[in-house]
Coordinates of C-alpha atoms and ligand atoms in Angstrom, one line a residue:
X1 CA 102.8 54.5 109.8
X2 CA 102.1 51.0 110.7
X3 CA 99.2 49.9 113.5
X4 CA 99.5 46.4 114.9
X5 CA 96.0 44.9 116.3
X6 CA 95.4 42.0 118.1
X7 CA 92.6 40.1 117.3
X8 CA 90.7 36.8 118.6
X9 CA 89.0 35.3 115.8
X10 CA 85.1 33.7 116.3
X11 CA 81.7 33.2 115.1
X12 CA 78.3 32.8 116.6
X13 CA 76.2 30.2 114.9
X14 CA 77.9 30.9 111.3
X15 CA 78.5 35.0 111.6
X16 CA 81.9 35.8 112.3
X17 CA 83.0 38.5 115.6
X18 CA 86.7 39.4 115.4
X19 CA 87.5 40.6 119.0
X20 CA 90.1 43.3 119.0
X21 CA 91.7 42.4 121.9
X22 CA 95.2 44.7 121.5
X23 CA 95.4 48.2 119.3
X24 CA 91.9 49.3 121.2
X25 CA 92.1 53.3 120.3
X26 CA 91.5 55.7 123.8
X27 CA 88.3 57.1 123.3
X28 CA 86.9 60.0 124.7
X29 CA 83.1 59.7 126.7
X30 CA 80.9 59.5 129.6
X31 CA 79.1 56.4 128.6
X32 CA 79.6 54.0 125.4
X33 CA 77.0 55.6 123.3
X34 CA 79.2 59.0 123.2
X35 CA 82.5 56.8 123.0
X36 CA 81.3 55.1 120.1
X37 CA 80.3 58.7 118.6
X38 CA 84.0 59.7 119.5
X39 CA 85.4 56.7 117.6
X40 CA 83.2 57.2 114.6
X41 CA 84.4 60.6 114.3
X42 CA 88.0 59.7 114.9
X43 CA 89.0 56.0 114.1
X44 CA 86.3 54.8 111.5
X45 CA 89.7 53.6 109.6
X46 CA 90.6 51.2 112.0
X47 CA 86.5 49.5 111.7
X48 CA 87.2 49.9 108.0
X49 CA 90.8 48.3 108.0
X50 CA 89.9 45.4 109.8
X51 CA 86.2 44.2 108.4
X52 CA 86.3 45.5 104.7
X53 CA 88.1 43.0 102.2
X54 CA 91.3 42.2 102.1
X55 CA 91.6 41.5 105.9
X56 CA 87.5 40.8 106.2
X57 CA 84.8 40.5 104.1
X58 CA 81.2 41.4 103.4
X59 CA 79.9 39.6 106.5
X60 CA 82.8 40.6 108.6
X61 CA 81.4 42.3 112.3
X62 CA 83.4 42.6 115.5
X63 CA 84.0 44.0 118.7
X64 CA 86.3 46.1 121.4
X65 CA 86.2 45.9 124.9
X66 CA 86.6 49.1 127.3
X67 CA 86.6 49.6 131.2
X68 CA 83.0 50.0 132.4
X69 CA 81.6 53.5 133.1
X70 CA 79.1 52.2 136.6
X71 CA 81.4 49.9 138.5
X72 CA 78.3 47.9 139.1
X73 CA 78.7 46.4 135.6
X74 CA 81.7 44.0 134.0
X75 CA 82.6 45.5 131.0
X76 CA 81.9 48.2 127.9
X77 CA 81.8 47.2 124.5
X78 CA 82.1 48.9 120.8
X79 CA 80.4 47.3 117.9
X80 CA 82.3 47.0 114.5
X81 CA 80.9 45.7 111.0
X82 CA 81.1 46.4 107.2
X83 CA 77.3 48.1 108.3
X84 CA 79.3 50.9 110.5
X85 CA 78.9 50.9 114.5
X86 CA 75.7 49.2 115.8
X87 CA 74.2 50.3 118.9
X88 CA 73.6 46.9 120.0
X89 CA 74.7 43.4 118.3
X90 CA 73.5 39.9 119.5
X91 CA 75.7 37.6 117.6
X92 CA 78.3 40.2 118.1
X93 CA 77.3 40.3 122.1
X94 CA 77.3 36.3 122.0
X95 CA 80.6 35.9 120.3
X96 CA 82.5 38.5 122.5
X97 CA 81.4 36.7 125.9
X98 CA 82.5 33.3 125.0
X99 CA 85.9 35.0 123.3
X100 CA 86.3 37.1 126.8
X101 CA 85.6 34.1 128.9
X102 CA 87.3 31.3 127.3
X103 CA 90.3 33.7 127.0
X104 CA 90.3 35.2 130.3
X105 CA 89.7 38.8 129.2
X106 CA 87.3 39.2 131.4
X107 CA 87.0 37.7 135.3
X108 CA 83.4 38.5 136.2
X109 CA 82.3 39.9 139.1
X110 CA 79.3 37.0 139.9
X111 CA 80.0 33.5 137.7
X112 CA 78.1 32.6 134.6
X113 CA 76.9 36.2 134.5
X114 CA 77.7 39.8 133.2
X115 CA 76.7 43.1 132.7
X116 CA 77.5 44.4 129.7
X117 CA 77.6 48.2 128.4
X118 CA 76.4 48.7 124.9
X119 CA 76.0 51.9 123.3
X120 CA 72.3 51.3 123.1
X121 CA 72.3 50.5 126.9
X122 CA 73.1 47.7 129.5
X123 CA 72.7 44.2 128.5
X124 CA 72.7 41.2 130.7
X125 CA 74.5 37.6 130.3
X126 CA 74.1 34.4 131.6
X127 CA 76.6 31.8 130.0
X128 CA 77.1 28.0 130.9
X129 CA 80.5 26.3 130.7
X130 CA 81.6 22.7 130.5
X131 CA 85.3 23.2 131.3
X132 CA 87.0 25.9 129.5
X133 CA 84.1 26.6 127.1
X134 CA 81.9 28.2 126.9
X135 CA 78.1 26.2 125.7
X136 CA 75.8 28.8 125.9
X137 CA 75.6 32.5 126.2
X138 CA 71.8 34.5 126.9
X139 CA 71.5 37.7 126.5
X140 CA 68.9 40.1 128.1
X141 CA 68.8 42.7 125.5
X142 CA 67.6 46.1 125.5
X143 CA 63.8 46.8 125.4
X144 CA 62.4 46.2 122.2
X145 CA 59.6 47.8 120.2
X146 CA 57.1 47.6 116.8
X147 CA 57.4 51.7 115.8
X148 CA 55.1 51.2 112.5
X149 CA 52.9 48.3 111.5
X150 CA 51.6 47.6 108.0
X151 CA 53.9 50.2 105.5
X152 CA 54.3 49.9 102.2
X153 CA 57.0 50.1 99.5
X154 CA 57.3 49.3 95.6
X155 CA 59.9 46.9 95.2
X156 CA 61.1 47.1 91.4
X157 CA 61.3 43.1 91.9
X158 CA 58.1 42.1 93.6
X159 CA 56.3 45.1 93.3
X160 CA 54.3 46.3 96.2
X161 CA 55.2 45.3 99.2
X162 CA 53.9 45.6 103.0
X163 CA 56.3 45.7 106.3
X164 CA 56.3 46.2 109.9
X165 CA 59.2 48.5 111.4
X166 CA 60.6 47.1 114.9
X167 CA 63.5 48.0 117.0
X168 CA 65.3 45.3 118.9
X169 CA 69.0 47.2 119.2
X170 CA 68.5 48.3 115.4
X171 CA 66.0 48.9 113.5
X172 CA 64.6 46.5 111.3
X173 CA 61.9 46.3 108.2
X174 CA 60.3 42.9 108.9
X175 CA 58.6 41.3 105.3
X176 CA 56.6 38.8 106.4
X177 CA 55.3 36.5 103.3
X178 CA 52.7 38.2 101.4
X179 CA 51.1 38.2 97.7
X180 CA 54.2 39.4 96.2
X181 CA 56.6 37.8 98.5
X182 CA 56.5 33.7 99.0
X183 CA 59.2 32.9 101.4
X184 CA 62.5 33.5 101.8
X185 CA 62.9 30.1 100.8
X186 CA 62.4 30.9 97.2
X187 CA 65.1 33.6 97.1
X188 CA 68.9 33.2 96.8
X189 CA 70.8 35.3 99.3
X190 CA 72.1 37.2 96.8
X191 CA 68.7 38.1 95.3
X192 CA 68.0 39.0 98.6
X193 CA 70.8 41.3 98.8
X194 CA 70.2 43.4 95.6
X195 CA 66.6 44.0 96.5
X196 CA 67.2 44.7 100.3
X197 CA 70.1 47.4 99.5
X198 CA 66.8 49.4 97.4
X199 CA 64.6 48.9 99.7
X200 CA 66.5 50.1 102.5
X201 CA 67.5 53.0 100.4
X202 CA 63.5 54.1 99.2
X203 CA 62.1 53.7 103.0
X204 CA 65.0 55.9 104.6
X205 CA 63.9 57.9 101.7
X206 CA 59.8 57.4 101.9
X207 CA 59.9 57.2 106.2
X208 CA 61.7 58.0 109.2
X209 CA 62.0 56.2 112.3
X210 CA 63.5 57.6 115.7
X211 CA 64.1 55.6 119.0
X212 CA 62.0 57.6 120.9
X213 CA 64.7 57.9 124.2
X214 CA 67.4 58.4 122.3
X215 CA 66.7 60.4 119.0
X216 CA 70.6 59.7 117.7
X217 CA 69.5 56.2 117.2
X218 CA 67.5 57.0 114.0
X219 CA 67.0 55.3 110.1
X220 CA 66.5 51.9 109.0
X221 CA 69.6 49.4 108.9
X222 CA 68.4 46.4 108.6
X223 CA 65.6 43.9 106.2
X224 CA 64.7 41.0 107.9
X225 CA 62.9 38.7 105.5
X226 CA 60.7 36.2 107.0
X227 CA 60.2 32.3 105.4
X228 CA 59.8 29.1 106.0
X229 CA 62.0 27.1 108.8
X230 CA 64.0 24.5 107.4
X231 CA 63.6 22.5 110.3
X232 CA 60.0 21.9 111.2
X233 CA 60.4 22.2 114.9
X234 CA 61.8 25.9 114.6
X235 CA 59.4 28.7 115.2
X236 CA 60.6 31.0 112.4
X237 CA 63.5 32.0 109.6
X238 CA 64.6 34.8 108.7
X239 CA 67.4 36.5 106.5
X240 CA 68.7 39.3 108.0
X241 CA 70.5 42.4 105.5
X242 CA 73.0 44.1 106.6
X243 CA 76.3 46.5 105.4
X244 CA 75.9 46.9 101.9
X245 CA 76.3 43.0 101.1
X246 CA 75.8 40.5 104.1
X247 CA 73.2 38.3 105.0
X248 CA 73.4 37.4 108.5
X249 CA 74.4 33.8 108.8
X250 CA 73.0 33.6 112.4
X251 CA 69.3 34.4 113.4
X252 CA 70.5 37.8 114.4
X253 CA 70.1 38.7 118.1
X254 CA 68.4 42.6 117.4
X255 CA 66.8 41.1 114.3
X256 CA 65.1 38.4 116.5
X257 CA 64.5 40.4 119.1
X258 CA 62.8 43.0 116.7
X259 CA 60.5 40.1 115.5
X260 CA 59.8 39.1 118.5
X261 CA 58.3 42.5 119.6
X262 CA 56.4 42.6 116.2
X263 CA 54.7 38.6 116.8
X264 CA 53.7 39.8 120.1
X265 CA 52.7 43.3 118.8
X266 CA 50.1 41.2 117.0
X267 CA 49.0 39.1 119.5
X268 CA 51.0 35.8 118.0
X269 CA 53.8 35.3 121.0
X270 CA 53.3 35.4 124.4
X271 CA 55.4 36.6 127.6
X272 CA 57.9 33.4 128.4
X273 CA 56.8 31.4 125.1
X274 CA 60.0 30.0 123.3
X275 CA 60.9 31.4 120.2
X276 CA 62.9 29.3 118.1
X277 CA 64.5 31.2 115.6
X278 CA 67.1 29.9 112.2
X279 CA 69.2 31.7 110.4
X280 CA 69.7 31.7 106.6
X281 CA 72.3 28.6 107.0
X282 CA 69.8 27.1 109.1
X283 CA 71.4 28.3 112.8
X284 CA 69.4 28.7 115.6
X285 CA 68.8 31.0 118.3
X286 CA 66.2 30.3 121.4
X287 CA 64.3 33.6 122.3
X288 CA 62.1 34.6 124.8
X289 CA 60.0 37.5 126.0
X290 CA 61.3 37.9 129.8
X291 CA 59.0 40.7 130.5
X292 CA 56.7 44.0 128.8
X293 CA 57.7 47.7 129.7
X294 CA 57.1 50.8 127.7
X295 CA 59.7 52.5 126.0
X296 CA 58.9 56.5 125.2
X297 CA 55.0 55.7 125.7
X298 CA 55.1 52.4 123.4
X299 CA 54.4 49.1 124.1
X300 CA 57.4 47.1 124.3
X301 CA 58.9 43.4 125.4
X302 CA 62.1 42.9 126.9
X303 CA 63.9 39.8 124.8
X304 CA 66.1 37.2 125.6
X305 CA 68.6 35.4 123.0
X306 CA 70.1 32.4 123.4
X307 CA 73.0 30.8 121.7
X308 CA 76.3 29.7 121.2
X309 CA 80.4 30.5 119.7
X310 CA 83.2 29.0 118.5
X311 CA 86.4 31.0 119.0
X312 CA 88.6 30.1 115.6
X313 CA 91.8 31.8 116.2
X314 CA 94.0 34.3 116.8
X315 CA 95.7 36.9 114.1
X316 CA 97.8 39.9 114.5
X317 CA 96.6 42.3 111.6
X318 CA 99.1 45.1 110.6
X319 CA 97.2 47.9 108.7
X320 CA 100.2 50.0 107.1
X321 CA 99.4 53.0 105.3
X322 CA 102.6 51.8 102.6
X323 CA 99.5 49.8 101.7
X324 CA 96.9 51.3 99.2
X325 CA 94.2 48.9 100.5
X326 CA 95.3 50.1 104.2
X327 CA 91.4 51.3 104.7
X328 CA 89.3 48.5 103.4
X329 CA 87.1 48.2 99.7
X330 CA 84.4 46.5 98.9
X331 CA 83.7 45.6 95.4
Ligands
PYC1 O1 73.0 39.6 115.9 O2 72.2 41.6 116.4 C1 72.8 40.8 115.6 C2 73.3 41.4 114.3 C3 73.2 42.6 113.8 C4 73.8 42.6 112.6 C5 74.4 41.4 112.4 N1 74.0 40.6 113.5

């Protein structure tokens, strides 16, 4: 048998989002959090065929679109990476609106804005075009929390290390520099990398952490390592883990949102202050806290992300099961 997909090809600030705009499976659900259940159940080989090596790569992350469920809203979207199916992606949110828009895969029901279905709940856009493109895309993301402050873990690296647990989509450990950690400055990404796939592996092990509306959304799947900004002006860096081998190469939009709830957790952002954020490579996101709420009892901010994609092209992937890398590997 041999699937044909249709993809649009794109990346927010350096990460890639392959938009899977033909070869979308059916999927059974009453909302996109039980749809994307359905499709891990039932199509994982079609996330694996397109983001794994040889037709992605370690980094690779993309997206589907489906019909919305409330006809208040514009669309529904599925999340694909190397990492699995994320409730909620920023870049991924960021590249998909300016793919949707520029190509006309969307027409929206107000201009410049959207509301979005993710499988961890509605997401709003505002986007800004000159022309055709697309400049900007922000994205009101879902609430966002701090679940655990001040953990600890032995890293066989650095030794003991403390971190602060904070969902903004995802959950993320947050390393903030400490005694046994300078900077993510001082680190190679692929240092990073080897220490973050332990250390994910001995706090799944050591803690648990459960969205406390939605106990499905469970575990750690992300390290964000904090450091110094290579441009002065920015507000923070970070190097975000993900899969088994990326390192975001934009600011991540669930990352930053999870460190935004963790600064103003502890009282070092403020409701509507700027949040400059860089990526690894240096890209930039703009966030903001729009507002505080609760979520399940806890304190919690709702973030906005700000930035910008490039769409890069088109490809029609085949993924023929003649071929013995049909599914994807990762070496
Ligand atoms: O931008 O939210 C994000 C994201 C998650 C994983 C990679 N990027």
């Amino acid at each position: 048998m041999k699937k044909t997909f249709s993809c649009i090809d794109s990346h927010t600030c350096g990460n890639p989002v392959r938009v899977v705009t033909g070869g979308v499976p059916f999927l059974e659900g009453e909302n996109m959090f039980e749809k994307r259940q359905f499709f891990i159940e039932n199509y994982d080989w079609i996330r694996r065929g397109l983001m794994f090596e040889p037709r992605g790569h370690d980094m690779m992350s993309g997206s589907m679109l489906y019909p919305p469920h409330d006809p208040a809203n514009d669309v529904a979207v599925l999340y694909i990476e190397t990492s699995g199916c994320l409730p909620m992606c920023g870049h991924g949110t960021i590249g998909t609106v300016t793919v949707a828009i520029e190509e006309g895969l969307i027409v929206p029901k107000e201009e410049g804005k959207l509301r979005i279905e993710t499988p961890a709940g509605l997401v709003k856009v505002k986007y800004e075009q000159e022309g055709k493109k697309v400049k900007t895309v922000k994205l009101t993301n879902v609430a966002s929390f701090v679940i655990a402050q001040d953990l600890t873990i032995h890293c066989e690296t650095l030794g003991e290390l403390t971190f602060d647990v904070s969902y903004g989509g995802n959950f993320y450990a947050i390393i903030d520099p400490q005694e046994n950690f300078s900077g993510l400055q001082d680190f190679t990404a692929e240092q990073l990398i080897t220490m973050s796939r332990k250390l994910r592996k001995a706090i799944n092990e050591k803690y648990e952490f459960i969205h406390p509306e939605n106990p499905r959304i469970n575990g750690l799947s992300h390290i964000q390592w904090i450091g110094k900004p290579l441009d002065e002006s920015s507000d923070g860096r970070n190097a975000v883990f993900y899969g088994d081998k990326a390192i975001d190469r934009s600011p991540c939009g669930t990352g930053t949102s999870a460190r935004m709830a963790q600064l103003h957790a502890r009282g070092k952002l403020k409701v509507n202050q700027p949040f400059v954020n860089e990526s690894y490579i240096g890209s930039k996101f703009t966030g903001e806290i729009v507002e505080t709420t609760t979520v399940g009892g806890i304190p919690a901010i709702i973030p906005s992300i700000e930035g910008w994609a490039m769409v890069t092209g088109y490809s029609t992937i085949f993924l023929d099961d003649d071929d013995p890398y049909v599914h994807g590997f990762q070496v």
